Amino acid sequence: MKSAEGRGRTLDEAVDAALIELNESRRNVDVRILTETAEETIVEVSVIDQEAAAGEPAAPSNGKAETARGLVEGLLKHMGVRALVSVRSGSDPITLDISGRDLGALIGWRGETLRALQAVTNVMVGKHLAEGERVIVDVERYRQRREHTVREIAMRAARQVKMTGDAITLDAMQPFERRAIHLALEGDPDVTSSSIGEEPERRVVVGPRKPAEG
Amino acid sequence: MPGRDPHSGAAVRIRKAIALVNSVADEAGDEEITPTEIAEAIRDCLELTDVDSVPNVRRYLGEALDAVSDGMPADFVAMTLYAALGALREGSPD
């Protein structure tokens, strides 16, 4: 069983230090407190997930993904950010998950810093990627959570459109959020989605699908 | 107005240019953005006088405009615009 010792001023810091050394996620480990004083906490963190313990990669063997992961890990290290970078399993395009504590600054205002980080990552990894191939960067599943939220908004809007027959204009959203809405509603035979306005105030309009469109 | 960011006009325009570039990179699939439109948005930023009040902002915007002209990837243009936005933020009073 893989394990590591972590030290820090607090329990969280000590666990994070061990997780980074193990390159593991918090949900895959067992934590044992060795000593805990006002100045320092020492913990032993052991991997409990057997697959992870065997060192099986999170995603299918992908050199590009590993290169991207290494570059982002190095970038974060230079930024002085203590975080774990992993490749999301089975994701296409390549998605890097950054996890750790207090990473709000890495997400930034409306995800602006996260988006900037993704742009830098793609520039760094660009030469390893095929034409049109891109790397998605997510911090604490922020992007995934936003997509989930906007899909729920889309479903609610669709229900309302079906009841009233009136179109609804949603708030201004980022491209990945608008795409999530278009994808969520494309299979609905009763409603349709389109976008109006100019960036960054571009909004999705959900309206009833006309018979000719169906 | 006390506490108001004097560079907010430039920040808004740079964010608009970034949004256009990100729209190309992220492919929302609901609009067609041409390089001309992106170049126009960057030129709009360059027209503001307050970009000269903070070091490097004009330089980064110029580099972003060159990158669009040279057909560089959208992420490269975005990164350069983020650098301009960052420089603007660093040069702003707290």
mmCIF file of C-alpha atoms in Angstrom:
data_model
loop_
_atom_site.group_PDB
_atom_site.id
_atom_site.type_symbol
_atom_site.label_atom_id
_atom_site.label_comp_id
_atom_site.label_asym_id
_atom_site.label_seq_id
_atom_site.Cartn_x
_atom_site.Cartn_y
_atom_site.Cartn_z
ATOM 1 C CA MET A 1 0.000 0.000 0.000
ATOM 2 C CA LYS A 2 1.375 3.408 -1.006
ATOM 3 C CA SER A 3 1.648 5.909 1.812
ATOM 4 C CA ALA A 4 3.382 9.162 2.606
ATOM 5 C CA GLU A 5 4.012 11.344 5.585
ATOM 6 C CA GLY A 6 2.805 14.919 5.474
ATOM 7 C CA ARG A 7 3.695 17.886 7.679
ATOM 8 C CA GLY A 8 1.991 21.226 7.992
ATOM 9 C CA ARG A 9 0.823 23.904 10.358
ATOM 10 C CA THR A 10 -2.717 22.556 10.159
ATOM 11 C CA LEU A 11 -4.229 19.138 9.480
ATOM 12 C CA ASP A 12 -5.324 20.247 5.999
ATOM 13 C CA GLU A 13 -1.863 21.491 5.106
ATOM 14 C CA ALA A 14 -0.283 18.270 6.301
ATOM 15 C CA VAL A 15 -2.748 16.130 4.304
ATOM 16 C CA ASP A 16 -2.253 18.296 1.194
ATOM 17 C CA ALA A 17 1.522 17.907 1.438
ATOM 18 C CA ALA A 18 1.184 14.123 1.539
ATOM 19 C CA LEU A 19 -1.378 14.083 -1.292
ATOM 20 C CA ILE A 20 0.966 16.057 -3.533
ATOM 21 C CA GLU A 21 3.771 13.630 -2.784
ATOM 22 C CA LEU A 22 1.497 10.676 -3.554
ATOM 23 C CA ASN A 23 -0.068 12.418 -6.551
ATOM 24 C CA GLU A 24 -3.405 11.231 -5.226
ATOM 25 C CA SER A 25 -6.907 12.554 -4.694
ATOM 26 C CA ARG A 26 -8.382 13.074 -1.213
ATOM 27 C CA ARG A 27 -11.166 10.534 -1.837
ATOM 28 C CA ASN A 28 -8.695 7.709 -2.456
ATOM 29 C CA VAL A 29 -6.796 7.931 0.796
ATOM 30 C CA ASP A 30 -6.960 7.129 4.463
ATOM 31 C CA VAL A 31 -5.495 9.675 6.914
ATOM 32 C CA ARG A 32 -3.878 8.860 10.246
ATOM 33 C CA ILE A 33 -2.730 11.640 12.563
ATOM 34 C CA LEU A 34 0.725 10.861 13.941
ATOM 35 C CA THR A 35 1.263 13.986 16.042
ATOM 36 C CA GLU A 36 -0.730 17.161 16.419
ATOM 37 C CA THR A 37 0.616 20.199 18.257
ATOM 38 C CA ALA A 38 -0.183 23.897 18.097
ATOM 39 C CA GLU A 39 2.817 24.428 15.794
ATOM 40 C CA GLU A 40 2.771 21.365 13.596
ATOM 41 C CA THR A 41 0.645 18.439 12.506
ATOM 42 C CA ILE A 42 2.128 15.251 11.092
ATOM 43 C CA VAL A 43 -0.069 12.736 9.285
ATOM 44 C CA GLU A 44 0.352 9.450 7.494
ATOM 45 C CA VAL A 45 -1.716 9.277 4.318
ATOM 46 C CA SER A 46 -2.307 5.849 2.765
ATOM 47 C CA VAL A 47 -3.868 5.078 -0.592
ATOM 48 C CA ILE A 48 -6.965 2.882 -0.148
ATOM 49 C CA ASP A 49 -8.066 2.632 -3.780
ATOM 50 C CA GLN A 50 -6.341 -0.510 -5.050
ATOM 51 C CA GLU A 51 -6.355 0.560 -8.697
ATOM 52 C CA ALA A 52 -4.841 3.871 -7.787
ATOM 53 C CA ALA A 53 -2.408 2.142 -5.470
ATOM 54 C CA ALA A 54 -1.264 -0.049 -8.326
ATOM 55 C CA GLY A 55 -0.293 3.129 -10.097
ATOM 56 C CA GLU A 56 -2.864 2.777 -12.869
ATOM 57 C CA PRO A 57 -3.119 6.041 -14.779
ATOM 58 C CA ALA A 58 -6.386 7.943 -14.411
ATOM 59 C CA ALA A 59 -6.840 8.103 -18.143
ATOM 60 C CA PRO A 60 -5.919 5.814 -20.990
ATOM 61 C CA SER A 61 -2.199 6.085 -21.708
ATOM 62 C CA ASN A 62 -1.886 9.390 -23.490
ATOM 63 C CA GLY A 63 1.485 11.023 -23.954
ATOM 64 C CA LYS A 64 -0.030 14.371 -24.863
ATOM 65 C CA ALA A 65 -2.174 14.450 -21.742
ATOM 66 C CA GLU A 66 0.810 13.579 -19.570
ATOM 67 C CA THR A 67 2.904 16.283 -21.242
ATOM 68 C CA ALA A 68 0.134 18.819 -20.605
ATOM 69 C CA ARG A 69 -0.234 17.660 -17.013
ATOM 70 C CA GLY A 70 3.513 18.024 -16.397
ATOM 71 C CA LEU A 71 3.595 21.515 -17.917
ATOM 72 C CA VAL A 72 0.652 22.751 -15.853
ATOM 73 C CA GLU A 73 2.113 21.198 -12.720
ATOM 74 C CA GLY A 74 5.377 23.075 -13.376
ATOM 75 C CA LEU A 75 3.535 26.304 -14.093
ATOM 76 C CA LEU A 76 1.591 26.086 -10.831
ATOM 77 C CA LYS A 77 4.785 25.338 -8.955
ATOM 78 C CA HIS A 78 6.360 28.511 -10.375
ATOM 79 C CA MET A 79 3.238 30.418 -9.362
ATOM 80 C CA GLY A 80 3.641 29.105 -5.817
ATOM 81 C CA VAL A 81 0.308 27.270 -5.956
ATOM 82 C CA ARG A 82 0.146 23.952 -4.108
ATOM 83 C CA ALA A 83 -2.259 21.813 -6.075
ATOM 84 C CA LEU A 84 -2.700 18.401 -7.608
ATOM 85 C CA VAL A 85 -3.009 18.143 -11.394
ATOM 86 C CA SER A 86 -4.623 15.033 -12.858
ATOM 87 C CA VAL A 87 -5.899 13.938 -16.247
ATOM 88 C CA ARG A 88 -9.659 13.396 -16.247
ATOM 89 C CA SER A 89 -10.455 9.811 -17.048
ATOM 90 C CA GLY A 90 -12.032 9.090 -20.415
ATOM 91 C CA SER A 91 -12.375 12.724 -21.399
ATOM 92 C CA ASP A 92 -12.221 13.970 -24.957
ATOM 93 C CA PRO A 93 -10.799 16.563 -25.428
ATOM 94 C CA ILE A 94 -7.955 16.168 -22.939
ATOM 95 C CA THR A 95 -9.114 17.650 -19.632
ATOM 96 C CA LEU A 96 -6.816 18.517 -16.746
ATOM 97 C CA ASP A 97 -8.298 18.730 -13.264
ATOM 98 C CA ILE A 98 -6.546 20.940 -10.740
ATOM 99 C CA SER A 99 -7.499 20.261 -7.157
ATOM 100 C CA GLY A 100 -6.355 21.557 -3.824
ATOM 101 C CA ARG A 101 -7.302 24.004 -1.141
ATOM 102 C CA ASP A 102 -8.166 27.686 -1.565
ATOM 103 C CA LEU A 103 -7.924 27.677 -5.347
ATOM 104 C CA GLY A 104 -10.493 30.450 -5.782
ATOM 105 C CA ALA A 105 -7.759 32.794 -7.004
ATOM 106 C CA LEU A 106 -6.984 30.309 -9.766
ATOM 107 C CA ILE A 107 -10.598 30.513 -10.950
ATOM 108 C CA GLY A 108 -10.890 34.290 -10.705
ATOM 109 C CA TRP A 109 -13.743 36.627 -11.522
ATOM 110 C CA ARG A 110 -16.327 34.638 -13.521
ATOM 111 C CA GLY A 111 -13.627 32.079 -14.310
ATOM 112 C CA GLU A 112 -11.394 34.656 -15.982
ATOM 113 C CA THR A 113 -8.138 33.452 -14.418
ATOM 114 C CA LEU A 114 -9.045 29.846 -15.187
ATOM 115 C CA ARG A 115 -9.687 30.784 -18.815
ATOM 116 C CA ALA A 116 -6.334 32.616 -18.969
ATOM 117 C CA LEU A 117 -4.607 29.565 -17.483
ATOM 118 C CA GLN A 118 -6.204 27.416 -20.165
ATOM 119 C CA ALA A 119 -4.995 29.780 -22.907
ATOM 120 C CA VAL A 120 -1.428 29.670 -21.557
ATOM 121 C CA THR A 121 -1.614 25.877 -21.262
ATOM 122 C CA ASN A 122 -2.720 25.490 -24.869
ATOM 123 C CA VAL A 123 0.055 27.776 -26.079
ATOM 124 C CA MET A 124 2.614 25.723 -24.092
ATOM 125 C CA VAL A 125 1.261 22.350 -25.218
ATOM 126 C CA GLY A 126 0.382 23.524 -28.738
ATOM 127 C CA LYS A 127 3.314 21.934 -30.530
ATOM 128 C CA HIS A 128 2.397 18.505 -29.109
ATOM 129 C CA LEU A 129 -1.223 18.725 -30.251
ATOM 130 C CA ALA A 130 -2.776 17.972 -33.597
ATOM 131 C CA GLU A 131 -4.514 20.670 -35.650
ATOM 132 C CA GLY A 132 -7.666 21.770 -33.818
ATOM 133 C CA GLU A 133 -6.881 19.662 -30.739
ATOM 134 C CA ARG A 134 -7.130 21.511 -27.425
ATOM 135 C CA VAL A 135 -6.615 20.996 -23.726
ATOM 136 C CA ILE A 136 -9.364 21.941 -21.270
ATOM 137 C CA VAL A 137 -8.296 23.058 -17.805
ATOM 138 C CA ASP A 138 -10.685 22.815 -14.864
ATOM 139 C CA VAL A 139 -10.108 23.940 -11.281
ATOM 140 C CA GLU A 140 -12.030 22.110 -8.554
ATOM 141 C CA ARG A 141 -14.513 21.056 -11.268
ATOM 142 C CA TYR A 142 -15.633 24.712 -11.599
ATOM 143 C CA ARG A 143 -16.200 24.373 -15.329
ATOM 144 C CA GLN A 144 -18.076 21.095 -14.918
ATOM 145 C CA ARG A 145 -20.243 22.602 -12.171
ATOM 146 C CA ARG A 146 -21.015 25.649 -14.344
ATOM 147 C CA GLU A 147 -21.987 23.401 -17.253
ATOM 148 C CA HIS A 148 -24.248 21.425 -14.945
ATOM 149 C CA THR A 149 -25.824 24.634 -13.619
ATOM 150 C CA VAL A 150 -26.483 26.134 -17.056
ATOM 151 C CA ARG A 151 -27.954 22.814 -18.262
ATOM 152 C CA GLU A 152 -30.406 22.974 -15.349
ATOM 153 C CA ILE A 153 -31.217 26.581 -16.266
ATOM 154 C CA ALA A 154 -31.808 25.441 -19.852
ATOM 155 C CA MET A 155 -34.174 22.672 -18.758
ATOM 156 C CA ARG A 156 -36.123 25.068 -16.541
ATOM 157 C CA ALA A 157 -36.359 27.579 -19.378
ATOM 158 C CA ALA A 158 -37.518 24.835 -21.757
ATOM 159 C CA ARG A 159 -40.287 23.791 -19.341
ATOM 160 C CA GLN A 160 -41.451 27.397 -19.066
ATOM 161 C CA VAL A 161 -41.391 27.896 -22.842
ATOM 162 C CA LYS A 162 -43.514 24.772 -23.297
ATOM 163 C CA MET A 163 -46.050 26.075 -20.753
ATOM 164 C CA THR A 164 -46.300 29.645 -21.986
ATOM 165 C CA GLY A 165 -45.255 29.429 -25.624
ATOM 166 C CA ASP A 166 -43.106 32.542 -25.134
ATOM 167 C CA ALA A 167 -39.378 32.730 -25.812
ATOM 168 C CA ILE A 168 -36.992 33.344 -22.895
ATOM 169 C CA THR A 169 -33.708 35.238 -23.112
ATOM 170 C CA LEU A 170 -31.115 34.003 -20.630
ATOM 171 C CA ASP A 171 -28.285 35.965 -19.028
ATOM 172 C CA ALA A 172 -25.063 36.627 -20.941
ATOM 173 C CA MET A 173 -22.857 33.553 -20.876
ATOM 174 C CA GLN A 174 -19.452 32.363 -21.934
ATOM 175 C CA PRO A 175 -19.102 30.255 -25.115
ATOM 176 C CA PHE A 176 -18.682 26.931 -23.260
ATOM 177 C CA GLU A 177 -21.837 27.672 -21.261
ATOM 178 C CA ARG A 178 -23.849 28.556 -24.360
ATOM 179 C CA ARG A 179 -22.632 25.401 -26.046
ATOM 180 C CA ALA A 180 -23.757 23.347 -23.026
ATOM 181 C CA ILE A 181 -27.253 24.850 -23.386
ATOM 182 C CA HIS A 182 -27.453 24.259 -27.132
ATOM 183 C CA LEU A 183 -26.373 20.651 -26.610
ATOM 184 C CA ALA A 184 -28.834 20.164 -23.742
ATOM 185 C CA LEU A 185 -31.784 21.339 -25.837
ATOM 186 C CA GLU A 186 -30.870 20.067 -29.303
ATOM 187 C CA GLY A 187 -32.805 16.837 -28.803
ATOM 188 C CA ASP A 188 -35.956 18.527 -27.492
ATOM 189 C CA PRO A 189 -38.678 18.400 -30.172
ATOM 190 C CA ASP A 190 -40.640 21.294 -28.649
ATOM 191 C CA VAL A 191 -38.015 23.990 -28.047
ATOM 192 C CA THR A 192 -35.101 25.477 -29.898
ATOM 193 C CA SER A 193 -32.132 27.583 -28.781
ATOM 194 C CA SER A 194 -30.249 30.341 -30.549
ATOM 195 C CA SER A 195 -27.920 33.155 -29.500
ATOM 196 C CA ILE A 196 -28.236 36.895 -29.876
ATOM 197 C CA GLY A 197 -26.012 39.894 -29.155
ATOM 198 C CA GLU A 198 -22.298 40.404 -29.274
ATOM 199 C CA GLU A 199 -19.536 39.082 -27.044
ATOM 200 C CA PRO A 200 -19.212 39.373 -24.110
ATOM 201 C CA GLU A 201 -22.960 40.108 -23.799
ATOM 202 C CA ARG A 202 -24.073 37.269 -26.045
ATOM 203 C CA ARG A 203 -27.190 35.514 -24.716
ATOM 204 C CA VAL A 204 -29.064 32.324 -25.448
ATOM 205 C CA VAL A 205 -32.731 32.576 -26.401
ATOM 206 C CA VAL A 206 -34.881 29.525 -25.738
ATOM 207 C CA GLY A 207 -38.094 29.530 -27.761
ATOM 208 C CA PRO A 208 -40.798 27.236 -29.083
ATOM 209 C CA ARG A 209 -39.800 25.128 -32.069
ATOM 210 C CA LYS A 210 -41.905 25.936 -35.091
ATOM 211 C CA PRO A 211 -43.521 22.945 -36.844
ATOM 212 C CA ALA A 212 -41.434 23.506 -39.980
ATOM 213 C CA GLU A 213 -38.244 23.124 -37.898
ATOM 214 C CA GLY A 214 -39.313 19.816 -36.421
ATOM 215 C CA MET B 1 -15.410 59.242 -8.210
ATOM 216 C CA PRO B 2 -13.337 57.961 -5.248
ATOM 217 C CA GLY B 3 -12.076 54.411 -5.661
ATOM 218 C CA ARG B 4 -13.137 54.209 -9.275
ATOM 219 C CA ASP B 5 -10.691 52.413 -11.541
ATOM 220 C CA PRO B 6 -9.503 54.993 -14.093
ATOM 221 C CA HIS B 7 -8.578 52.194 -16.492
ATOM 222 C CA SER B 8 -11.946 50.451 -16.427
ATOM 223 C CA GLY B 9 -12.801 51.689 -19.942
ATOM 224 C CA ALA B 10 -9.708 49.992 -21.321
ATOM 225 C CA ALA B 11 -10.371 46.870 -19.224
ATOM 226 C CA VAL B 12 -13.896 46.585 -20.616
ATOM 227 C CA ARG B 13 -12.636 46.863 -24.187
ATOM 228 C CA ILE B 14 -9.829 44.373 -23.636
ATOM 229 C CA ARG B 15 -12.325 41.951 -22.062
ATOM 230 C CA LYS B 16 -14.544 42.336 -25.119
ATOM 231 C CA ALA B 17 -11.609 41.464 -27.379
ATOM 232 C CA ILE B 18 -10.775 38.470 -25.150
ATOM 233 C CA ALA B 19 -14.397 37.317 -25.268
ATOM 234 C CA LEU B 20 -14.306 37.372 -29.074
ATOM 235 C CA VAL B 21 -11.070 35.380 -29.178
ATOM 236 C CA ASN B 22 -12.342 32.887 -26.596
ATOM 237 C CA SER B 23 -15.492 32.485 -28.616
ATOM 238 C CA VAL B 24 -13.355 31.354 -31.548
ATOM 239 C CA ALA B 25 -11.243 29.071 -29.349
ATOM 240 C CA ASP B 26 -14.121 27.534 -27.389
ATOM 241 C CA GLU B 27 -16.425 27.130 -30.387
ATOM 242 C CA ALA B 28 -19.827 27.766 -28.889
ATOM 243 C CA GLY B 29 -21.094 26.886 -32.339
ATOM 244 C CA ASP B 30 -23.542 29.760 -32.491
ATOM 245 C CA GLU B 31 -21.604 32.555 -34.186
ATOM 246 C CA GLU B 32 -18.951 33.248 -36.755
ATOM 247 C CA ILE B 33 -16.174 35.546 -35.589
ATOM 248 C CA THR B 34 -13.714 36.705 -38.230
ATOM 249 C CA PRO B 35 -10.107 37.784 -37.595
ATOM 250 C CA THR B 36 -11.154 41.214 -38.882
ATOM 251 C CA GLU B 37 -13.657 41.578 -36.026
ATOM 252 C CA ILE B 38 -11.020 40.577 -33.467
ATOM 253 C CA ALA B 39 -8.501 43.003 -34.978
ATOM 254 C CA GLU B 40 -11.143 45.728 -34.853
ATOM 255 C CA ALA B 41 -11.819 45.049 -31.168
ATOM 256 C CA ILE B 42 -8.082 45.281 -30.412
ATOM 257 C CA ARG B 43 -7.782 48.518 -32.408
ATOM 258 C CA ASP B 44 -10.680 49.885 -30.333
ATOM 259 C CA CYS B 45 -8.544 49.230 -27.237
ATOM 260 C CA LEU B 46 -5.528 50.949 -28.799
ATOM 261 C CA GLU B 47 -7.582 54.048 -29.495
ATOM 262 C CA LEU B 48 -8.091 54.659 -25.777
ATOM 263 C CA THR B 49 -5.598 57.097 -24.318
ATOM 264 C CA ASP B 50 -5.541 55.386 -20.913
ATOM 265 C CA VAL B 51 -3.684 52.386 -22.355
ATOM 266 C CA ASP B 52 -0.636 54.676 -22.417
ATOM 267 C CA SER B 53 -0.899 55.498 -18.739
ATOM 268 C CA VAL B 54 0.190 51.986 -17.738
ATOM 269 C CA PRO B 55 3.481 50.496 -18.969
ATOM 270 C CA ASN B 56 3.348 47.595 -21.449
ATOM 271 C CA VAL B 57 -0.408 47.655 -22.111
ATOM 272 C CA ARG B 58 0.000 49.214 -25.563
ATOM 273 C CA ARG B 59 2.910 46.879 -26.330
ATOM 274 C CA TYR B 60 0.861 43.742 -25.467
ATOM 275 C CA LEU B 61 -2.115 45.008 -27.456
ATOM 276 C CA GLY B 62 0.174 45.658 -30.426
ATOM 277 C CA GLU B 63 1.568 42.138 -30.126
ATOM 278 C CA ALA B 64 -1.971 40.723 -29.998
ATOM 279 C CA LEU B 65 -2.879 42.665 -33.142
ATOM 280 C CA ASP B 66 0.243 41.340 -34.889
ATOM 281 C CA ALA B 67 -0.660 37.811 -33.773
ATOM 282 C CA VAL B 68 -4.115 38.148 -35.348
ATOM 283 C CA SER B 69 -2.577 39.472 -38.575
ATOM 284 C CA ASP B 70 -0.074 36.619 -38.623
ATOM 285 C CA GLY B 71 -2.819 34.027 -38.165
ATOM 286 C CA MET B 72 -1.531 32.810 -34.812
ATOM 287 C CA PRO B 73 -3.782 30.407 -32.821
ATOM 288 C CA ALA B 74 -6.642 31.972 -30.862
ATOM 289 C CA ASP B 75 -5.101 30.864 -27.556
ATOM 290 C CA PHE B 76 -1.915 32.765 -28.346
ATOM 291 C CA VAL B 77 -3.883 35.932 -29.084
ATOM 292 C CA ALA B 78 -5.931 35.388 -25.896
ATOM 293 C CA MET B 79 -2.782 34.915 -23.819
ATOM 294 C CA THR B 80 -1.333 38.196 -25.118
ATOM 295 C CA LEU B 81 -4.582 40.031 -24.386
ATOM 296 C CA TYR B 82 -4.651 38.556 -20.874
ATOM 297 C CA ALA B 83 -1.112 39.919 -20.455
ATOM 298 C CA ALA B 84 -2.410 43.378 -21.427
ATOM 299 C CA LEU B 85 -5.290 43.029 -18.971
ATOM 300 C CA GLY B 86 -2.893 41.883 -16.249
ATOM 301 C CA ALA B 87 -0.547 44.817 -16.891
ATOM 302 C CA LEU B 88 -3.511 47.175 -16.730
ATOM 303 C CA ARG B 89 -4.615 45.649 -13.434
ATOM 304 C CA GLU B 90 -1.105 45.854 -11.966
ATOM 305 C CA GLY B 91 -0.870 49.492 -13.002
ATOM 306 C CA SER B 92 -4.223 50.388 -11.475
ATOM 307 C CA PRO B 93 -4.369 51.995 -8.046
ATOM 308 C CA ASP B 94 -5.625 49.649 -5.280
#
